[in-house]
C-alpha positions as a printed NumPy array, in Angstrom:
array([[-28.437,  14.01 ,  -7.223],
       [-28.524,  17.417,  -5.266],
       [-28.633,  16.519,  -1.294],
       [-28.951,  18.384,   1.232],
       [-25.777,  18.989,   3.657],
       [-28.026,  18.271,   6.607],
       [-29.505,  15.014,   5.022],
       [-25.584,  14.047,   3.877],
       [-24.285,  14.55 ,   7.983],
       [-27.554,  12.482,   9.141],
       [-26.919,   9.492,   6.667],
       [-22.955,   9.775,   7.409],
       [-24.2  ,   9.472,  11.316],
       [-22.739,  11.315,  14.177],
       [-19.385,   9.491,  14.595],
       [-17.631,   9.922,  10.77 ],
       [-16.932,  13.694,  11.136],
       [-16.594,  16.258,  13.892],
       [-17.43 ,  20.056,  12.997],
       [-14.463,  21.776,  14.554],
       [-15.159,  25.517,  12.792],
       [-18.009,  27.121,  11.146],
       [-22.053,  26.447,  11.912],
       [-23.715,  23.727,   9.317],
       [-26.321,  25.078,   7.141],
       [-28.314,  22.165,   7.017],
       [-30.014,  23.04 ,   3.616],
       [-26.911,  24.446,   1.83 ],
       [-27.44 ,  21.984,  -1.274],
       [-24.676,  19.137,  -1.939],
       [-24.411,  19.12 ,  -5.598],
       [-20.953,  17.386,  -6.112],
       [-17.725,  15.901,  -4.167],
       [-14.522,  17.175,  -4.945],
       [-11.225,  16.013,  -4.263],
       [ -8.418,  18.287,  -3.353],
       [ -5.826,  18.358,  -6.034],
       [ -2.487,  20.88 ,  -4.151],
       [ -1.753,  21.466,  -8.146],
       [ -4.895,  22.35 ,  -9.818],
       [ -7.043,  25.466,  -8.523],
       [-10.513,  24.398,  -7.156],
       [-12.736,  25.359,  -9.93 ],
       [-16.244,  24.921,  -9.182],
       [-19.683,  26.584, -10.013],
       [-22.067,  24.096,  -7.931],
       [-21.843,  23.59 ,  -4.183],
       [-19.719,  20.512,  -3.274],
       [-18.162,  19.265,  -0.301],
       [-14.022,  18.986,  -0.6  ],
       [-12.611,  16.275,   0.577],
       [ -9.029,  16.289,   1.212],
       [ -6.511,  12.859,   2.078],
       [ -3.262,  13.361,   2.94 ],
       [ -3.383,  17.315,   3.487],
       [ -1.179,  18.272,   6.968],
       [  0.716,  21.025,   8.037],
       [ -0.13 ,  24.442,   8.792],
       [  0.986,  25.584,   5.856],
       [ -0.967,  23.111,   3.661],
       [ -3.755,  23.552,   5.726],
       [ -3.734,  27.432,   5.607],
       [ -3.422,  27.591,   1.963],
       [ -6.426,  24.923,   1.288],
       [ -8.845,  26.779,   3.374],
       [ -7.82 ,  29.489,   1.822],
       [ -8.34 ,  28.692,  -1.536],
       [-11.536,  27.133,  -0.044],
       [-12.985,  30.466,   0.969],
       [-12.656,  31.872,  -2.757],
       [-15.286,  28.817,  -4.076],
       [-18.168,  27.622,  -4.334],
       [-17.388,  24.728,  -1.299],
       [-20.258,  24.252,   1.302],
       [-17.826,  21.977,   3.823],
       [-13.906,  20.834,   4.061],
       [-13.44 ,  17.947,   5.344],
       [ -9.48 ,  16.882,   6.346],
       [ -8.088,  14.358,   8.599],
       [ -6.954,  17.137,  11.395],
       [ -7.339,  20.818,  11.356],
       [ -5.355,  21.068,  14.926],
       [ -2.87 ,  22.842,  12.625],
       [ -4.518,  25.015,  10.463],
       [ -4.05 ,  28.723,  11.208],
       [ -6.967,  30.949,  12.821],
       [ -7.14 ,  33.634,  10.229],
       [ -7.632,  30.978,   7.048],
       [ -9.968,  28.816,   9.611],
       [-11.878,  32.651,  10.195],
       [-11.825,  33.616,   6.264],
       [-13.685,  29.965,   5.766],
       [-16.292,  30.044,   8.501],
       [-17.027,  33.826,   7.1  ],
       [-17.989,  32.705,   3.879],
       [-20.262,  29.79 ,   5.271],
       [-17.693,  26.692,   4.806],
       [-17.881,  24.267,   7.775],
       [-14.951,  22.638,   8.537],
       [-15.117,  18.811,   9.766],
       [-12.004,  16.479,  11.103],
       [-12.229,  12.933,   9.917],
       [-13.237,  10.615,  13.288],
       [-10.174,   8.578,  14.684],
       [-10.994,   4.928,  13.142],
       [-12.91 ,   6.268,   9.901],
       [-11.185,   5.504,   7.009],
       [-11.205,   7.968,   3.53 ],
       [-12.165,   4.999,   1.226],
       [-15.032,   4.692,   3.532],
       [-16.406,   8.259,   3.844],
       [-15.768,   8.737,  -0.4  ],
       [-17.637,   5.792,  -1.034],
       [-20.274,   6.73 ,   1.736],
       [-20.718,  10.203,   0.276],
       [-21.058,   8.878,  -3.729],
       [-23.391,   6.592,  -1.981],
       [-25.706,   9.154,  -0.469],
       [-25.285,  11.614,  -3.692],
       [-26.683,   8.32 ,  -5.802],
       [-23.623,   7.755,  -7.776],
       [-21.757,   5.318,  -5.478],
       [-20.351,   1.958,  -7.344],
       [-22.526,   2.715, -10.381],
       [-20.913,   1.007, -13.27 ],
       [-18.909,   3.793, -14.605],
       [-17.238,   4.31 , -10.71 ],
       [-15.533,   0.713, -10.953],
       [-14.707,   1.471, -14.619],
       [-16.531,   1.777, -18.022],
       [-18.407,   0.609, -20.533],
       [-20.899,  -2.359, -21.643],
       [-18.928,  -4.718, -19.587],
       [-19.322,  -3.321, -16.52 ],
       [-22.846,  -1.987, -16.674],
       [-23.651,  -5.786, -18.059],
       [-21.957,  -7.136, -14.816],
       [-23.988,  -5.087, -12.378],
       [-27.164,  -6.259, -14.627],
       [-26.137,  -9.862, -14.429],
       [-25.553,  -9.556, -11.15 ],
       [-29.394,  -8.738, -10.621],
       [-30.218, -11.779, -12.681],
       [-27.897, -14.115, -10.597],
       [-29.396, -12.449,  -7.481],
       [-33.457, -13.446,  -8.572],
       [-31.989, -17.264,  -9.585],
       [-30.787, -18.17 ,  -6.322],
       [-32.703, -16.247,  -4.597],
       [-30.444, -14.326,  -2.705],
       [-28.032, -11.076,  -2.809],
       [-25.05 , -11.736,  -4.426],
       [-21.514, -10.089,  -4.941],
       [-19.027, -10.61 ,  -8.032],
       [-15.255, -10.376,  -7.035],
       [-12.013, -10.603,  -8.368],
       [ -9.271, -12.735,  -7.247],
       [ -7.979,  -9.991,  -5.115],
       [-11.367, -10.305,  -3.489],
       [-12.175,  -6.575,  -4.631],
       [-16.025,  -6.025,  -5.126],
       [-16.78 ,  -5.768,  -9.158],
       [-20.234,  -5.863,  -8.658],
       [-23.303,  -6.488,  -6.61 ],
       [-26.868,  -7.14 ,  -6.596],
       [-29.312,  -4.423,  -5.298],
       [-31.146,  -6.128,  -2.928],
       [-27.881,  -6.164,  -0.354],
       [-30.121,  -4.649,   2.497],
       [-30.904,  -8.746,   2.782],
       [-27.958,  -9.791,   3.707],
       [-25.591,  -9.18 ,   7.153],
       [-23.816,  -6.349,   8.533],
       [-20.782,  -7.983,   7.235],
       [-21.859,  -8.03 ,   3.513],
       [-22.962,  -4.653,   3.666],
       [-19.526,  -3.334,   4.814],
       [-17.663,  -5.361,   2.295],
       [-20.054,  -3.538,  -0.468],
       [-19.478,  -0.222,   1.049],
       [-15.894,  -0.975,   1.054],
       [-15.555,  -2.453,  -2.337],
       [-13.244,  -5.019,  -0.572],
       [-13.807,  -7.97 ,   1.736],
       [-11.452,  -7.149,   4.637],
       [ -8.004,  -8.378,   5.376],
       [ -9.017, -10.409,   8.585],
       [-11.847, -12.747,   6.569],
       [ -9.593, -13.207,   3.042],
       [ -6.946, -14.622,   5.671],
       [ -8.949, -16.751,   7.551],
       [-10.19 , -18.108,   3.812],
       [ -6.689, -18.852,   2.868],
       [ -5.756, -20.541,   5.906],
       [ -8.58 , -22.405,   5.733],
       [ -7.931, -23.535,   2.591],
       [-11.626, -22.315,   1.077],
       [ -9.767, -20.2  ,  -1.786],
       [ -8.234, -23.257,  -3.15 ],
       [-11.034, -25.126,  -3.018],
       [-13.478, -22.474,  -4.484],
       [-11.045, -21.737,  -7.327],
       [ -9.971, -25.401,  -8.143],
       [-13.076, -26.661,  -9.946],
       [-16.791, -25.489, -11.255],
       [-18.121, -26.6  ,  -7.945],
       [-20.401, -24.754,  -5.213],
       [-18.514, -24.004,  -2.05 ],
       [-20.21 , -23.51 ,   1.552],
       [-18.684, -20.709,   3.659],
       [-19.487, -20.992,   7.053],
       [-20.391, -17.7  ,   8.584],
       [-17.214, -17.845,  10.743],
       [-15.395, -17.592,   7.101],
       [-17.113, -13.883,   6.367],
       [-17.254, -12.582,   9.745],
       [-21.432, -12.256,   9.346],
       [-24.261, -14.055,  10.46 ],
       [-25.012, -15.355,   7.112],
       [-23.012, -18.539,   5.539],
       [-22.032, -18.123,   1.818],
       [-22.648, -20.363,  -1.421],
       [-19.39 , -19.548,  -3.412],
       [-18.515, -20.753,  -7.039],
       [-15.664, -19.516,  -9.137],
       [-15.524, -17.279, -12.418],
       [-13.572, -19.54 , -15.261],
       [-13.35 , -18.22 , -18.944],
       [-11.204, -19.933, -21.671],
       [ -8.771, -21.577, -19.188],
       [ -8.532, -18.584, -17.267],
       [ -9.947, -18.504, -13.286],
       [-11.037, -14.95 , -12.976],
       [-12.482, -14.715,  -9.834],
       [-15.828, -15.95 ,  -7.893],
       [-19.717, -15.164,  -7.433],
       [-20.401, -15.074,  -3.644],
       [-24.629, -15.549,  -2.44 ],
       [-25.446, -14.67 ,   0.952],
       [-27.93 , -17.494,   1.797],
       [-29.006, -19.533,   4.753],
       [-30.027, -22.071,   2.408],
       [-28.493, -25.544,   2.739],
       [-26.952, -27.147,  -0.218],
       [-29.316, -28.18 ,  -3.025],
       [-29.235, -29.011,  -6.272],
       [-31.366, -25.988,  -7.341],
       [-29.341, -23.876,  -6.003],
       [-25.945, -25.41 ,  -7.142],
       [-27.574, -25.618, -10.772],
       [-28.444, -21.698, -10.428],
       [-25.22 , -20.139,  -9.016],
       [-23.207, -22.611, -11.608],
       [-25.476, -21.162, -14.257],
       [-24.955, -17.578, -13.18 ],
       [-21.292, -18.55 , -13.138],
       [-21.33 , -19.286, -16.857],
       [-23.389, -16.165, -17.998],
       [-21.126, -14.089, -15.579],
       [-17.469, -15.064, -16.604],
       [-17.787, -13.919, -20.208],
       [-17.969, -10.197, -19.312],
       [-15.696, -10.16 , -16.001],
       [-12.561, -11.716, -18.899],
       [-13.792,  -8.537, -21.174],
       [-13.544,  -6.296, -17.954],
       [-10.129,  -8.049, -16.982],
       [ -9.127,  -7.019, -20.762],
       [ -9.933,  -3.467, -20.172],
       [ -7.863,  -2.836, -17.087],
       [ -5.004,  -4.743, -18.252],
       [ -4.749,  -2.561, -20.932],
       [ -5.456,   0.441, -19.057],
       [ -2.439,  -0.639, -16.653],
       [ -0.367,  -1.1  , -19.579],
       [ -0.715,   1.917, -20.598],
       [ -0.442,   3.722, -16.975],
       [  3.04 ,   1.716, -17.031],
       [  4.006,   2.981, -20.417],
       [  3.594,   6.409, -18.603],
       [  5.704,   5.265, -15.704],
       [  8.664,   4.257, -17.213],
       [  8.499,   6.823, -19.918],
       [  8.501,   9.627, -17.016],
       [ 11.592,   7.708, -15.169],
       [ 13.344,   6.91 , -18.412],
       [ 14.296,  11.34 , -18.333],
       [ 15.578,  13.815, -20.448],
       [ 12.908,  14.695, -23.243],
       [ 10.725,  11.674, -23.064],
       [  9.928,  12.711, -19.256],
       [  9.028,  16.103, -20.163],
       [  6.84 ,  14.933, -23.099],
       [  4.657,  12.58 , -20.319],
       [  4.864,  15.172, -18.224],
       [  3.275,  17.872, -20.96 ],
       [  0.899,  15.357, -21.68 ],
       [ -0.217,  15.45 , -17.928],
       [ -0.767,  19.453, -18.161],
       [  2.426,  19.57 , -16.053],
       [  5.311,  22.498, -16.77 ],
       [  7.036,  23.486, -14.09 ],
       [  6.827,  21.634, -10.423],
       [  9.246,  18.971,  -8.375],
       [  8.976,  15.659,  -8.743],
       [  9.801,  12.802,  -6.586],
       [ 10.091,   9.104,  -6.916],
       [  8.608,   7.117,  -4.774],
       [  9.591,   2.849,  -4.199],
       [  7.523,   0.3  ,  -2.417],
       [  9.152,  -3.269,  -2.059],
       [  7.514,  -6.389,   0.094],
       [  9.718,  -7.082,   3.541],
       [  8.743, -10.867,   2.587],
       [ 10.727, -13.175,   0.162],
       [  8.828, -14.876,  -2.143],
       [  5.725, -12.515,  -1.477],
       [  6.286, -10.3  ,  -4.178],
       [  3.729, -11.606,  -7.288],
       [  0.14 , -12.054,  -6.018],
       [  0.68 ,  -9.653,  -2.995],
       [  2.349,  -6.674,  -5.048],
       [  0.014,  -6.697,  -8.203],
       [ -3.001,  -6.553,  -5.15 ],
       [ -1.112,  -3.821,  -3.5  ],
       [ -0.255,  -1.765,  -6.961],
       [ -3.98 ,  -1.915,  -7.762],
       [ -5.059,  -0.246,  -4.665],
       [ -2.03 ,   1.989,  -4.135],
       [ -2.826,   3.381,  -7.78 ],
       [ -6.134,   4.555,  -6.32 ],
       [ -4.9  ,   5.821,  -3.227],
       [ -2.022,   8.503,  -4.688],
       [ -4.253,   9.731,  -6.716],
       [ -6.767,  10.721,  -4.316],
       [ -4.004,  13.026,  -3.137],
       [ -2.054,  13.564,  -6.353],
       [ -4.2  ,  13.195,  -9.011],
       [ -1.396,  13.556, -11.286],
       [  0.354,  11.111,  -9.959],
       [  1.113,   7.792, -11.787],
       [  1.821,   4.381, -10.258],
       [  3.242,   1.278, -11.636],
       [  4.292,  -2.538, -11.112],
       [  7.941,  -2.287, -12.56 ],
       [ 10.69 ,  -5.449, -11.912],
       [  8.779,  -6.639,  -8.861],
       [  8.87 ,  -2.934,  -7.376],
       [  5.773,  -0.55 ,  -7.095],
       [  6.935,   3.083,  -7.795],
       [  5.303,   5.751,  -8.443],
       [  6.394,   9.339,  -9.962],
       [  4.577,  12.303,  -7.833],
       [  4.284,  15.866,  -9.351],
       [  5.101,  17.629,  -5.696],
       [  2.838,  20.816,  -5.745],
       [  3.179,  23.249,  -3.587],
       [  2.158,  21.024,  -0.245],
       [  5.621,  19.635,  -1.251],
       [  7.101,  16.632,   0.389],
       [  5.342,  16.742,   3.801],
       [  2.044,  15.844,   1.852],
       [  3.431,  12.735,  -0.467],
       [  4.768,  11.396,   3.402],
       [  1.978,  11.578,   4.717],
       [  0.196,   9.564,   2.102],
       [  2.425,   7.137,   1.356],
       [  2.626,   6.762,   5.646],
       [ -1.062,   6.05 ,   5.66 ],
       [ -0.791,   3.375,   2.749],
       [  2.409,   1.282,   4.163],
       [  0.666,   1.027,   7.284],
       [ -3.191,   0.437,   6.253],
       [ -2.301,  -2.344,   3.489],
       [ -2.124,  -5.088,   5.445],
       [ -1.408,  -7.647,   2.711],
       [  2.189,  -7.055,   3.317],
       [  5.017,  -5.733,   5.634],
       [  5.838,  -2.907,   2.451],
       [  9.263,  -1.024,   2.8  ],
       [  8.483,   2.404,   1.432],
       [ 11.563,   4.86 ,   0.65 ],
       [ 10.876,   8.465,  -1.093],
       [ 13.44 ,   9.244,  -3.695],
       [ 15.165,  13.079,  -3.637],
       [ 13.339,  15.715,  -5.381],
       [ 14.038,  16.85 ,  -8.653],
       [ 13.276,  20.275,  -9.927],
       [ 12.64 ,  19.1  , -13.759],
       [ 11.078,  15.94 , -15.226],
       [ 14.382,  15.626, -17.037],
       [ 15.839,  14.789, -13.935],
       [ 13.629,  12.228, -12.692],
       [ 15.622,   9.177, -13.263],
       [ 17.935,  10.784, -10.445],
       [ 14.901,  10.507,  -7.599],
       [ 14.422,   7.32 ,  -9.043],
       [ 18.41 ,   6.297,  -8.244],
       [ 18.466,   7.463,  -5.013],
       [ 14.814,   5.927,  -4.238],
       [ 16.59 ,   2.143,  -5.69 ],
       [ 19.629,   3.019,  -3.742],
       [ 18.151,   3.652,  -0.544],
       [ 15.738,   0.305,  -1.069],
       [ 18.343,  -1.679,  -1.736],
       [ 20.505,  -1.089,   1.305],
       [ 17.528,  -1.556,   3.205],
       [ 16.422,  -4.461,   1.924],
       [ 19.824,  -6.106,   2.005],
       [ 20.625,  -4.838,   5.865],
       [ 21.242,  -7.607,   8.251],
       [ 19.161,  -6.511,  11.226],
       [ 15.417,  -5.437,  10.386],
       [ 12.212,  -5.589,  12.666],
       [ 11.206,  -9.071,  13.18 ],
       [  8.258,  -9.762,  12.434],
       [  8.453,  -7.211,   9.701],
       [  6.827,  -4.2  ,   9.972],
       [  5.615,  -1.471,   7.464],
       [  8.73 ,   1.272,   6.869],
       [  8.741,   4.648,   5.162],
       [ 12.295,   6.424,   4.988],
       [ 13.592,   9.333,   2.962],
       [ 16.306,   8.382,   0.582],
       [ 18.226,  11.34 ,   2.365],
       [ 17.891,   9.904,   5.752],
       [ 20.128,   6.599,   4.291],
       [ 22.78 ,   8.042,   3.06 ],
       [ 25.105,   5.657,   5.409],
       [ 23.157,   3.074,   4.82 ],
       [ 23.277,   3.268,   0.534],
       [ 27.21 ,   4.175,   1.303],
       [ 28.336,   1.015,   3.174],
       [ 26.229,  -1.166,   0.487],
       [ 27.937,   0.626,  -2.294],
       [ 31.5  ,  -0.39 ,  -0.806],
       [ 30.252,  -3.419,  -0.126],
       [ 28.917,  -4.095,  -3.819],
       [ 32.563,  -2.668,  -4.987],
       [ 34.386,  -5.204,  -2.955],
       [ 32.088,  -7.765,  -3.828],
       [ 32.597,  -7.146,  -8.02 ],
       [ 36.767,  -7.308,  -6.807],
       [ 36.132, -10.668,  -5.436],
       [ 37.801,  -9.979,  -2.301],
       [ 37.642, -13.037,   0.444],
       [ 37.676, -13.014,   3.929],
       [ 41.489, -12.71 ,   5.297],
       [ 42.81 , -12.096,   8.3  ],
       [ 41.05 , -12.489,  11.556],
       [ 37.595, -13.206,   9.555],
       [ 39.229, -15.593,   7.949],
       [ 40.682, -17.169,  10.67 ],
       [ 37.107, -17.333,  12.371],
       [ 35.863, -19.034,   9.726],
       [ 38.123, -22.121,   9.307],
       [ 38.048, -22.416,  13.002],
       [ 33.634, -22.456,  12.796],
       [ 34.159, -24.799,  10.243],
       [ 36.744, -27.453,  12.206],
       [ 35.058, -27.198,  15.741],
       [ 31.471, -26.456,  14.889],
       [ 31.434, -23.344,  16.576],
       [ 29.478, -19.916,  16.169],
       [ 32.454, -17.226,  16.611],
       [ 31.451, -15.373,  13.691],
       [ 27.877, -15.21 ,  14.257],
       [ 29.215, -13.944,  17.86 ],
       [ 31.387, -10.911,  16.027],
       [ 28.169, -10.354,  13.386],
       [ 26.008,  -9.716,  16.214],
       [ 28.496,  -7.442,  18.441],
       [ 29.225,  -5.594,  15.365],
       [ 25.307,  -5.294,  14.442],
       [ 24.704,  -4.364,  18.059],
       [ 27.22 ,  -1.564,  17.824],
       [ 29.197,  -3.398,  20.623],
       [ 26.182,  -3.703,  23.249],
       [ 26.815,  -7.084,  24.713],
       [ 23.282,  -7.134,  26.004],
       [ 21.505,  -6.312,  23.157],
       [ 23.677,  -8.464,  21.415],
       [ 23.219, -11.964,  23.584],
       [ 19.666, -11.425,  23.382],
       [ 19.746, -11.312,  19.528],
       [ 21.899, -14.981,  19.509],
       [ 19.622, -16.206,  22.802],
       [ 22.342, -16.857,  25.268],
       [ 23.217, -15.238,  28.55 ],
       [ 25.457, -12.228,  28.79 ],
       [ 28.415, -13.952,  30.656],
       [ 28.514, -16.25 ,  27.98 ],
       [ 28.698, -13.731,  25.433],
       [ 31.382, -12.176,  26.62 ],
       [ 33.259, -15.684,  26.996],
       [ 32.856, -15.568,  23.297],
       [ 33.859, -12.604,  22.256],
       [ 37.199, -13.314,  24.264],
       [ 37.236, -16.085,  22.106],
       [ 36.685, -14.179,  18.684],
       [ 39.5  , -12.083,  19.788],
       [ 42.146, -14.926,  20.308],
       [ 41.216, -16.93 ,  17.706],
       [ 40.938, -14.034,  15.372],
       [ 44.08 , -12.477,  16.724],
       [ 42.413,  -9.027,  16.446],
       [ 42.167,  -6.271,  18.208],
       [ 38.508,  -5.43 ,  18.483],
       [ 38.794,  -2.015,  20.581],
       [ 40.939,  -0.776,  17.146],
       [ 37.964,   1.302,  15.084],
       [ 39.978,   0.569,  11.868],
       [ 39.778,  -3.358,  12.279],
       [ 35.877,  -3.195,  13.42 ],
       [ 35.582,  -1.182,   9.935],
       [ 37.389,  -3.783,   7.99 ],
       [ 35.684,  -6.976,   9.944],
       [ 31.945,  -5.301,   9.323],
       [ 32.886,  -4.312,   5.445],
       [ 33.91 ,  -8.879,   5.242],
       [ 30.833,  -9.802,   7.21 ],
       [ 28.564,  -7.537,   4.247],
       [ 30.388,  -9.309,   1.829],
       [ 29.888, -12.616,   3.167],
       [ 25.728, -11.533,   3.485],
       [ 25.899, -10.132,  -0.22 ],
       [ 27.253, -13.187,  -1.691],
       [ 24.466, -15.159,   0.342],
       [ 21.089, -12.934,   0.294],
       [ 18.956, -13.254,  -2.915],
       [ 18.332, -10.073,  -4.742]])
C-alpha cells in the first residue's frame, strides 16, 4: 500500500516526530518502511522511510545520512540528530530527504507499529507469525467478538497480544493502546497479579470479570483462560460493560474451546523457532569452525563480534520473567542488528552480535535502552570484550560471564536493584578479586587469625563485630557511610570498630591486613551465596 508522506505524518500526530532538517514533501509517496542495518547497504528502489533505532554518535549518524542520500529514502527517523555532521545533513536535505527526531516519551515500538498500521500491514497475521494457525487466529477473534458482542483480544501467558478482533474502535483508549503496543502495560499486569486476578483466570475454566481499575480503562473486561490438552496457553479478553450473564459466559467458554487448539499450534511453532535460534547461539558461542559456519549461514564473513550476557538481579525470578524478557529482547536487538542472535541459556540471556561499522557505541546504546525499559525485572547486562573472528566468540562470552558473575556476587549492590549496563573491560578489578576468592574457596581456605577471633567472639557474645568490619571495608573506610548501612550512629560505629581492632588483634591501618580480611570475608560470602 502506498501512502503520501504528509498523510502518514498527519496519522502519526504532531508530537511523535520533530523535523530537524530538510522539508516535508507532503505528496512524496511512501511505499515501504526499512530498518537501518549497519551491516548491510540500504537497497531500495521504492520510496521508503528509514527507521534507525540504536544509531547514535557523530560518526554513525554521518555514515547513515550519507548512505541514505544515495538511496530512494524520503525520510530518516533517528532518536537524536543533534550530533550529526552538518555536511551529511546538508547532503541528505539536497537529495530531498526529511530528517526527523523521535520525540522524548515516544517509543520505537509504538512508532514501528503505527507506521506499519498506516501502511495497511500492521499486526496482520504474518507480522506476528506465519502459517494458517496465525491467520485462523485473527478470524477466530472476529468470530468470538460476534459471539460475545464485544471487541476481544487473544493473549499469551506473558500478556502479549496474539490476535484481536477488527472492532477495536468500540473499545476504550486503554485497549487501543494495548493493541498498538501488542503488549498489556506492565502497570496493569502488576496490578492484576497482585490482586490475584491471574490466579483466578488461569485456575479453572470459568469467566472472570475484571473491573476498570484492573485494566486502566473505562470498560470492564470479561476474561476466560485458553486451555488445551492439559496446558494453559493464554486467555481471551472481551471489553464489555455487560455484567455477568449466562449467555456471555457460555459464548466466551465456547470461544475459548474454538481458539485454544490454534494457540497451541502457534505455541508449538514458536517453540520450534526458538529452539532453532538457541542452536545458532550455542553454535556461535562454541567458537572455532562451528562458529565460522554459523556466521557464514548468516551471510557474515568478516566482522567484529561481542557477546552480551544479561541476568536478573532478583533471586528466584529467573524462570518466567527471564523467558518473557528473552522474547522481547530478541525483537529489540534485531531491530538494530538484524543478524544478531539471542537465546536463554542456563538462566541467562545471551546475544551474539556482529558489530558492523557502527561498533560498540551502537550495541551499548541498544542494550541500555532495553535494560532501562524492560520493567519486569531489574536487569544486569554486561557486554563482553570484542573479538575479530567468529572462531574467538567464546573469549567474548568468557569475559562477559566472568564480569556478570563478579557483579552478581558483589557484597554491595544498589537496593532496591536498579537496571545496569557495564562493559566487561570496566570490571577487571572485580573479576580479579572474584577469581582470587574462587581460588581460595577451592582450596578450602578457612577464616584465620583476626577474622577467626572475631567470628568466635560474635558467636559467644551475640555481637556484630564481623558485620561492622565488613561494612567498614565495603565503604572503603568511610565511617559515616558504613554507619548508615548498619543503621547505627557514627559514634556507635566508631566504638565497634575499635572493638574490632582490639578483639581481632589487628592493625586496620595496615593495607595488607585489610586486603587479607577482605578476601576472607569474600570467601565467607561465597560459601553462603547461591549461584
